[in-house]
Coordinates of C-alpha atoms in Angstrom, one line a residue:
M1 CA 100.5 68.0 20.9
G2 CA 97.6 70.1 19.6
C3 CA 98.4 69.1 16.0
F4 CA 97.5 65.5 16.8
L5 CA 94.0 66.2 18.1
G6 CA 91.0 66.5 15.9
Q7 CA 87.3 67.4 16.3
K8 CA 86.4 63.7 16.0
D9 CA 88.2 63.1 19.4
R10 CA 85.9 65.5 21.1
D11 CA 82.4 65.1 22.4
I12 CA 80.5 68.4 21.8
N13 CA 77.8 67.3 24.2
G14 CA 80.1 66.7 27.2
P15 CA 83.5 67.5 28.6
S16 CA 86.5 67.1 26.4
P17 CA 88.7 64.0 27.0
R18 CA 92.1 64.2 28.7
Y19 CA 95.0 63.6 26.3
T20 CA 98.1 61.6 27.3
W21 CA 101.3 61.2 25.3
V22 CA 102.9 57.8 25.8
N23 CA 106.6 57.7 24.8
G24 CA 106.4 54.0 24.0
P25 CA 103.8 51.4 23.2
V26 CA 100.3 51.2 24.5
I27 CA 99.4 47.6 25.4
V28 CA 95.6 46.8 25.4
G29 CA 94.9 43.9 27.8
A30 CA 96.4 42.8 31.1
G31 CA 96.0 39.1 30.6
P32 CA 98.9 36.7 30.2
S33 CA 99.6 38.0 26.7
G34 CA 99.8 41.6 27.9
L35 CA 101.9 40.8 30.9
A36 CA 104.4 38.7 28.9
T37 CA 104.8 41.6 26.4
A38 CA 105.2 44.2 29.2
A39 CA 107.8 42.1 30.9
G40 CA 109.9 41.8 27.8
L41 CA 109.7 45.6 27.2
R42 CA 110.6 46.2 30.8
E43 CA 113.8 44.2 30.4
K44 CA 114.7 46.3 27.4
G45 CA 114.1 49.6 29.1
V46 CA 111.1 50.5 26.8
P47 CA 108.4 52.5 28.6
F48 CA 104.8 51.4 28.1
V49 CA 101.2 51.8 29.3
V50 CA 99.0 48.7 29.9
L51 CA 95.2 49.4 29.6
E52 CA 92.8 46.9 31.2
R53 CA 89.0 47.3 31.2
A54 CA 88.6 45.1 34.3
D55 CA 89.8 45.8 37.9
C56 CA 92.5 43.1 37.9
I57 CA 95.0 41.3 35.8
A58 CA 93.9 38.1 34.0
S59 CA 90.3 39.0 34.5
L60 CA 89.2 36.0 32.3
W61 CA 90.9 33.6 34.8
Q62 CA 89.8 35.6 37.9
N63 CA 86.2 36.3 37.0
R64 CA 85.1 34.0 34.2
T65 CA 86.3 30.5 35.2
Y66 CA 84.8 27.8 37.3
D67 CA 86.2 26.8 40.7
R68 CA 87.5 23.3 39.7
L69 CA 89.5 24.6 36.8
K70 CA 93.1 23.5 36.4
L71 CA 95.5 24.1 33.5
H72 CA 94.8 21.5 30.8
L73 CA 98.4 21.2 29.9
P74 CA 101.5 20.5 32.0
K75 CA 102.9 23.6 33.6
Q76 CA 106.1 23.7 31.5
F77 CA 103.9 24.5 28.5
C78 CA 102.1 27.3 30.2
E79 CA 105.0 29.4 31.6
L80 CA 105.4 33.0 30.6
P81 CA 108.9 34.2 29.4
K82 CA 111.7 34.3 31.9
V83 CA 109.8 32.9 34.9
P84 CA 109.1 29.2 35.5
F85 CA 106.3 28.0 37.8
P86 CA 107.4 27.3 41.4
E87 CA 108.8 23.8 41.7
E88 CA 106.2 22.9 44.4
Y89 CA 103.3 23.5 42.0
P90 CA 101.7 20.3 40.7
E91 CA 102.0 19.3 37.1
Y92 CA 98.6 20.8 36.4
P93 CA 98.3 24.0 38.5
T94 CA 94.9 25.0 39.9
K95 CA 93.1 28.2 38.9
R96 CA 94.2 29.9 42.2
Q97 CA 97.9 28.8 41.7
F98 CA 97.9 30.2 38.1
I99 CA 96.5 33.5 39.2
D100 CA 99.1 33.7 42.0
Y101 CA 101.8 33.0 39.5
L102 CA 100.5 35.8 37.2
E103 CA 100.2 38.3 40.0
S104 CA 103.8 37.5 41.1
Y105 CA 104.9 37.9 37.5
A106 CA 103.4 41.4 37.3
R107 CA 105.1 42.4 40.6
R108 CA 108.4 41.0 39.5
F109 CA 108.5 43.1 36.3
E110 CA 106.7 46.1 37.9
I111 CA 103.7 46.0 35.6
N112 CA 101.0 48.3 36.9
P113 CA 98.1 48.4 34.4
Q114 CA 95.6 51.3 34.2
F115 CA 92.6 49.3 35.5
N116 CA 88.9 50.1 34.7
E117 CA 89.8 51.7 31.4
C118 CA 87.7 50.4 28.5
V119 CA 89.1 51.1 25.0
L120 CA 86.4 52.6 22.9
S121 CA 88.5 53.0 19.8
A122 CA 92.0 52.9 18.4
R123 CA 92.9 54.3 15.1
Y124 CA 96.0 55.2 13.2
D125 CA 96.5 58.8 12.1
E126 CA 98.3 58.8 8.7
T127 CA 99.1 62.5 8.9
S128 CA 101.0 62.4 12.3
G129 CA 102.1 58.7 12.1
L130 CA 100.6 58.1 15.6
W131 CA 97.9 56.0 17.2
R132 CA 95.0 57.5 19.1
V133 CA 93.6 55.1 21.7
R134 CA 90.4 56.4 23.2
T135 CA 89.3 55.0 26.5
V136 CA 86.5 55.6 29.1
A137 CA 86.6 55.0 32.8
V138 CA 84.3 52.2 33.9
G139 CA 83.4 50.7 37.3
A140 CA 84.9 52.2 40.4
A141 CA 87.3 54.4 38.3
A142 CA 84.4 56.2 36.7
A143 CA 82.8 57.0 40.0
A144 CA 86.0 58.1 41.6
S145 CA 87.4 60.2 38.7
P146 CA 87.2 63.9 39.5
G147 CA 88.1 64.8 35.9
P148 CA 86.9 63.7 32.4
A149 CA 86.0 60.1 32.2
E150 CA 87.5 59.8 28.8
V151 CA 91.2 59.7 27.9
V152 CA 92.9 59.7 24.5
Y153 CA 96.4 58.1 24.6
I154 CA 98.7 59.2 21.8
C155 CA 101.4 56.7 21.0
R156 CA 103.8 55.5 18.2
W157 CA 103.1 51.8 18.7
L158 CA 100.0 49.8 19.7
V159 CA 100.0 46.2 21.0
V160 CA 96.7 44.3 20.9
A161 CA 96.8 41.8 23.7
T162 CA 93.1 41.2 24.4
G163 CA 93.4 37.7 23.0
E164 CA 91.0 35.2 21.4
N165 CA 88.7 34.9 24.4
A166 CA 87.7 38.5 25.3
D167 CA 83.9 38.2 25.0
Y168 CA 81.2 35.4 25.4
V169 CA 79.8 33.7 22.3
V170 CA 76.0 33.4 22.9
P171 CA 74.2 31.6 20.1
E172 CA 70.7 32.5 19.0
I173 CA 68.4 29.6 19.8
E174 CA 64.7 29.6 19.0
G175 CA 62.6 30.1 22.1
L176 CA 65.4 30.6 24.5
E177 CA 64.0 34.0 25.6
E178 CA 60.8 32.1 26.6
F179 CA 62.5 29.6 28.8
S180 CA 61.6 30.3 32.5
G181 CA 64.6 28.7 34.1
E182 CA 68.1 30.2 34.7
V183 CA 70.3 30.7 31.6
M184 CA 74.0 31.5 32.1
H185 CA 77.2 31.3 30.1
A186 CA 79.9 29.0 31.4
G187 CA 82.0 32.1 32.1
D188 CA 79.5 32.9 34.9
Y189 CA 79.4 29.3 36.3
K190 CA 81.4 28.7 39.5
S191 CA 80.3 25.3 40.8
G192 CA 77.5 22.9 40.7
E193 CA 76.5 23.4 44.3
K194 CA 73.4 25.4 43.7
F195 CA 72.2 22.9 41.0
A196 CA 72.0 19.9 43.2
G197 CA 69.0 17.8 42.3
K198 CA 68.2 19.9 39.2
K199 CA 68.1 18.9 35.5
V200 CA 70.7 21.1 33.7
L201 CA 71.2 21.3 30.0
V202 CA 74.9 22.1 29.1
V203 CA 75.1 23.4 25.5
G204 CA 78.6 22.6 24.1
C205 CA 81.0 19.7 24.4
G206 CA 84.4 21.4 24.5
N207 CA 86.7 21.2 27.5
S208 CA 84.5 23.6 29.4
G209 CA 81.3 21.8 28.5
M210 CA 82.8 18.5 29.5
E211 CA 84.2 19.8 32.8
V212 CA 81.0 21.7 33.7
S213 CA 79.0 18.5 33.1
L214 CA 81.4 16.6 35.3
D215 CA 81.3 19.2 38.1
L216 CA 77.4 19.1 38.0
C217 CA 77.5 15.4 38.5
N218 CA 79.8 15.7 41.4
Y219 CA 77.2 18.0 43.0
N220 CA 74.4 15.5 42.4
A221 CA 72.8 17.4 39.5
F222 CA 71.4 15.7 36.4
P223 CA 73.3 17.2 33.4
S224 CA 72.4 16.6 29.7
M225 CA 75.2 17.7 27.3
V226 CA 74.4 18.9 23.9
V227 CA 76.8 17.5 21.3
R228 CA 75.9 19.1 18.0
S229 CA 79.0 18.3 16.0
S230 CA 81.9 15.9 16.0
V231 CA 84.6 16.2 18.7
H232 CA 88.0 14.8 19.4
V233 CA 88.3 13.4 22.9
L234 CA 91.8 12.3 24.0
P235 CA 93.1 11.0 27.3
R236 CA 94.9 13.7 29.3
E237 CA 97.7 11.2 29.9
V238 CA 99.1 8.1 28.2
L239 CA 101.0 5.8 30.6
G240 CA 101.5 8.6 33.1
K241 CA 102.8 11.0 30.5
S242 CA 100.9 14.1 29.2
T243 CA 99.3 13.4 25.8
F244 CA 100.2 16.9 24.7
E245 CA 103.8 16.4 25.7
L246 CA 103.8 13.1 23.7
A247 CA 102.4 14.9 20.7
V248 CA 105.1 17.6 20.9
F249 CA 107.8 15.0 21.1
L250 CA 106.4 13.0 18.1
M251 CA 106.1 16.2 16.0
K252 CA 109.9 16.5 16.1
W253 CA 110.3 13.3 14.2
L254 CA 107.0 12.6 12.3
P255 CA 104.7 14.5 10.0
L256 CA 101.6 16.0 11.5
W257 CA 99.2 13.6 9.7
L258 CA 101.0 10.6 11.2
V259 CA 101.1 12.1 14.7
D260 CA 97.3 12.7 14.4
K261 CA 96.8 9.1 13.3
L262 CA 98.8 7.8 16.3
L263 CA 96.9 10.0 18.7
V264 CA 93.5 8.7 17.5
I265 CA 94.7 5.1 17.7
L266 CA 95.9 5.7 21.3
A267 CA 92.7 7.4 22.2
R268 CA 90.6 4.5 20.9
L269 CA 92.8 1.9 22.8
I270 CA 92.5 3.8 26.1
L271 CA 89.1 5.3 25.9
G272 CA 87.3 2.8 23.7
N273 CA 84.7 3.5 21.1
I274 CA 83.2 6.8 22.1
E275 CA 80.9 7.1 19.1
K276 CA 78.4 4.6 20.7
Y277 CA 77.9 7.3 23.4
G278 CA 77.0 10.0 20.8
L279 CA 80.5 11.4 20.5
K280 CA 81.5 11.2 16.9
R281 CA 85.1 11.9 15.9
P282 CA 85.9 14.4 13.1
T283 CA 87.5 13.0 10.0
V284 CA 90.3 15.6 10.3
G285 CA 92.9 14.8 13.0
P286 CA 93.0 16.6 16.3
L287 CA 96.2 18.6 15.6
E288 CA 95.3 19.5 12.1
L289 CA 91.8 20.6 13.2
K290 CA 93.3 22.8 15.9
N291 CA 95.6 24.4 13.3
M292 CA 92.8 24.9 10.7
K293 CA 89.9 26.0 12.9
G294 CA 91.3 26.6 16.4
R295 CA 89.1 23.7 17.8
T296 CA 91.0 22.3 20.8
P297 CA 90.6 18.6 21.4
V298 CA 89.0 17.6 24.7
L299 CA 91.4 16.2 27.3
D300 CA 89.3 13.8 29.3
I301 CA 89.6 14.0 33.1
G302 CA 86.7 11.7 34.1
T303 CA 83.7 12.9 32.1
L304 CA 83.7 9.9 29.8
Q305 CA 83.2 7.6 32.8
K306 CA 80.2 9.6 33.8
I307 CA 78.8 9.4 30.3
R308 CA 79.3 5.6 30.2
S309 CA 77.5 5.2 33.6
G310 CA 74.6 7.4 32.3
E311 CA 75.1 10.1 34.9
I312 CA 75.8 12.5 32.0
K313 CA 73.3 12.2 29.1
V314 CA 74.6 13.1 25.6
V315 CA 71.9 14.6 23.4
P316 CA 71.9 16.0 19.9
G317 CA 71.4 19.6 18.7
I318 CA 68.6 21.9 20.0
K319 CA 65.5 22.7 17.8
R320 CA 63.7 25.1 20.2
F321 CA 63.0 26.0 23.8
S322 CA 59.7 26.4 25.5
K323 CA 58.9 27.6 29.0
C324 CA 60.2 24.5 30.8
Q325 CA 61.4 22.2 28.1
V326 CA 63.8 21.9 25.2
E327 CA 63.0 20.1 22.0
L328 CA 65.9 18.4 20.3
V329 CA 66.5 17.9 16.6
N330 CA 65.6 14.2 16.9
G331 CA 62.2 15.1 18.2
E332 CA 62.9 14.2 21.8
T333 CA 61.9 16.7 24.5
L334 CA 63.6 17.2 27.9
D335 CA 62.4 18.9 31.0
V336 CA 65.1 21.2 32.2
H337 CA 65.5 23.6 35.1
S338 CA 68.6 25.5 34.0
V339 CA 70.8 26.0 30.9
I340 CA 74.5 26.6 30.8
L341 CA 76.0 27.8 27.5
S342 CA 79.4 26.4 27.1
T343 CA 79.6 28.0 23.7
G344 CA 83.0 29.6 24.0
Y345 CA 84.5 33.0 23.5
C346 CA 85.6 35.3 20.7
S347 CA 87.9 38.2 20.1
N348 CA 86.4 41.7 20.5
V349 CA 89.0 43.5 18.4
P350 CA 86.7 44.4 15.6
S351 CA 84.5 46.4 18.0
W352 CA 87.3 48.9 18.8
L353 CA 90.3 48.6 16.5
K354 CA 89.6 50.8 13.4
E355 CA 91.6 48.9 10.8
N356 CA 90.7 46.1 8.5
E357 CA 94.0 45.0 6.9
F358 CA 95.9 43.1 9.7
F359 CA 92.9 41.7 11.6
S360 CA 90.0 39.9 9.8
S361 CA 86.3 40.2 10.7
N362 CA 86.5 37.5 13.3
G363 CA 89.1 39.5 15.3
L364 CA 92.1 37.3 14.5
P365 CA 95.2 38.2 12.4
R366 CA 94.8 37.3 8.8
S367 CA 98.3 35.8 8.7
P368 CA 98.5 32.5 10.5
F369 CA 101.1 31.5 13.2
P370 CA 104.0 32.3 13.3
N371 CA 103.4 35.4 11.2
G372 CA 100.4 37.0 12.9
W373 CA 102.3 39.1 15.4
K374 CA 103.3 42.2 13.4
G375 CA 101.2 44.5 11.2
K376 CA 102.0 47.9 9.7
S377 CA 102.3 51.4 11.2
G378 CA 103.5 50.1 14.6
L379 CA 100.7 47.6 15.1
Y380 CA 101.4 44.4 17.0
A381 CA 99.3 41.4 18.2
V382 CA 99.9 38.9 21.0
G383 CA 97.7 36.0 22.1
F384 CA 96.0 35.2 18.8
T385 CA 98.0 32.1 17.8
R386 CA 95.3 29.5 18.7
R387 CA 98.2 27.8 20.5
G388 CA 97.4 28.7 24.1
L389 CA 99.9 30.2 26.5
S390 CA 103.0 28.9 24.7
G391 CA 101.9 30.6 21.5
A392 CA 101.2 33.8 23.3
S393 CA 104.7 33.7 24.9
C394 CA 106.3 33.2 21.5
D395 CA 104.6 36.2 20.1
A396 CA 105.4 38.3 23.2
I397 CA 109.1 37.6 22.8
R398 CA 109.0 38.5 19.1
V399 CA 107.1 41.7 19.8
A400 CA 109.4 42.8 22.7
E401 CA 112.5 42.2 20.5
D402 CA 111.1 44.1 17.6
L403 CA 109.8 47.0 19.7
G404 CA 113.1 47.2 21.6
K405 CA 115.0 47.8 18.3
A406 CA 112.4 50.3 17.1
W407 CA 112.4 52.1 20.4
K408 CA 116.2 52.3 20.3
D409 CA 116.3 53.6 16.7
E410 CA 113.6 56.2 17.4
T411 CA 115.3 57.4 20.6
C412 CA 118.6 57.8 18.7
R413 CA 116.8 59.9 16.0
A414 CA 115.1 62.0 18.6
Q415 CA 118.4 62.7 20.4
M416 CA 120.0 63.7 17.0
N417 CA 117.0 66.0 16.3
K418 CA 117.3 67.5 19.8
R419 CA 120.9 68.4 19.3
A420 CA 120.1 69.8 15.8
S421 CA 117.2 71.9 17.1
A422 CA 118.1 74.0 20.1
G423 CA 115.4 74.4 22.7
H424 CA 113.2 71.6 21.3
R425 CA 112.5 69.0 24.0
R426 CA 110.5 65.9 23.7
C427 CA 108.9 64.8 27.0
I428 CA 108.8 61.2 28.0
S429 CA 105.2 61.6 29.1
Q430 CA 102.8 64.4 29.2
T431 CA 99.2 64.6 30.3
F432 CA 97.0 67.6 29.4

């Protein structure tokens, strides 16, 4: 393996990394996308290694979500391949139920990620035709490791499964560093219990911003929600049926533009005119906007009622912060105790994947769904479809099928070469 290792993989100021050959793909990320891919590979007999920077699977769900969270879509649209949700689960499973489902899924397919391994870089070596995935131990693994903290995995295939929501998006707002109250991202918010009686500014009006504002109300806080741009708000259900399920059914028979028009009409009939509360609808329909820009429509679960009653105040964009106040773009000032940034997440792929052909600068594949799952040189992507868990499952199935064929072909070639070259043996895995 020495021919695969270059000086650029060594740190002249510290111990050399440990090198590990993986006779199969390396999967980066142990969220739903990585688990679904690994399960498909396990069924096809393809060996793999899953790398995860956190200390658990589905760290976004386990560590970065609020307590009241439930799946926004019915469970049948959120299943991973081969395994349905338990029948006793409600139509919209809770956060805890979804985590239990994922942990059971990992056990069923014997998926054991390498936890606390943060990928520093992954680059393709044109000379050897192999990927080098360089990691460093973090957290408890770093403290417990008796050897080098860095590992370089050498592999033929690389599956990027870190998804669209790997890192927080934190906007730059004038004066925010001068604000004396607590500032947190919605990913660090658990419940409104500690905010009781306080004035809280929620920045963002997506599903998270709406639900955080609702949760604050339920704990007797006084939230103001910043709505800077237009937003589609749809009822979660229509006549007892999921709005999403209705849209999927209509899409089988009608063009997208007509389905969008029908959804907006239904929303107005059920929710009324939301623009008088400061919630302006986009001119582009909810499904088309989702396809174009990845902006998910808000599925209302009670927030609008709190807005109508005045318990949640809708305010325009922010101009600047001061020590205890925020000035809005309309000149109004608000006294606030805390700020919660419900400003979303982004892909972190550009920070570690050293290629610029398949992924764009925003960390998403350049080719839109359904063609954004396979690149060149053994590179794959799962979980970047902007279509939630169902989109990730579709990609995982495609990747497992393609890798299964590639693995079989390469294994056959290796066996032929082995017979042709006496004494030459290729190990399944080797660490040195």
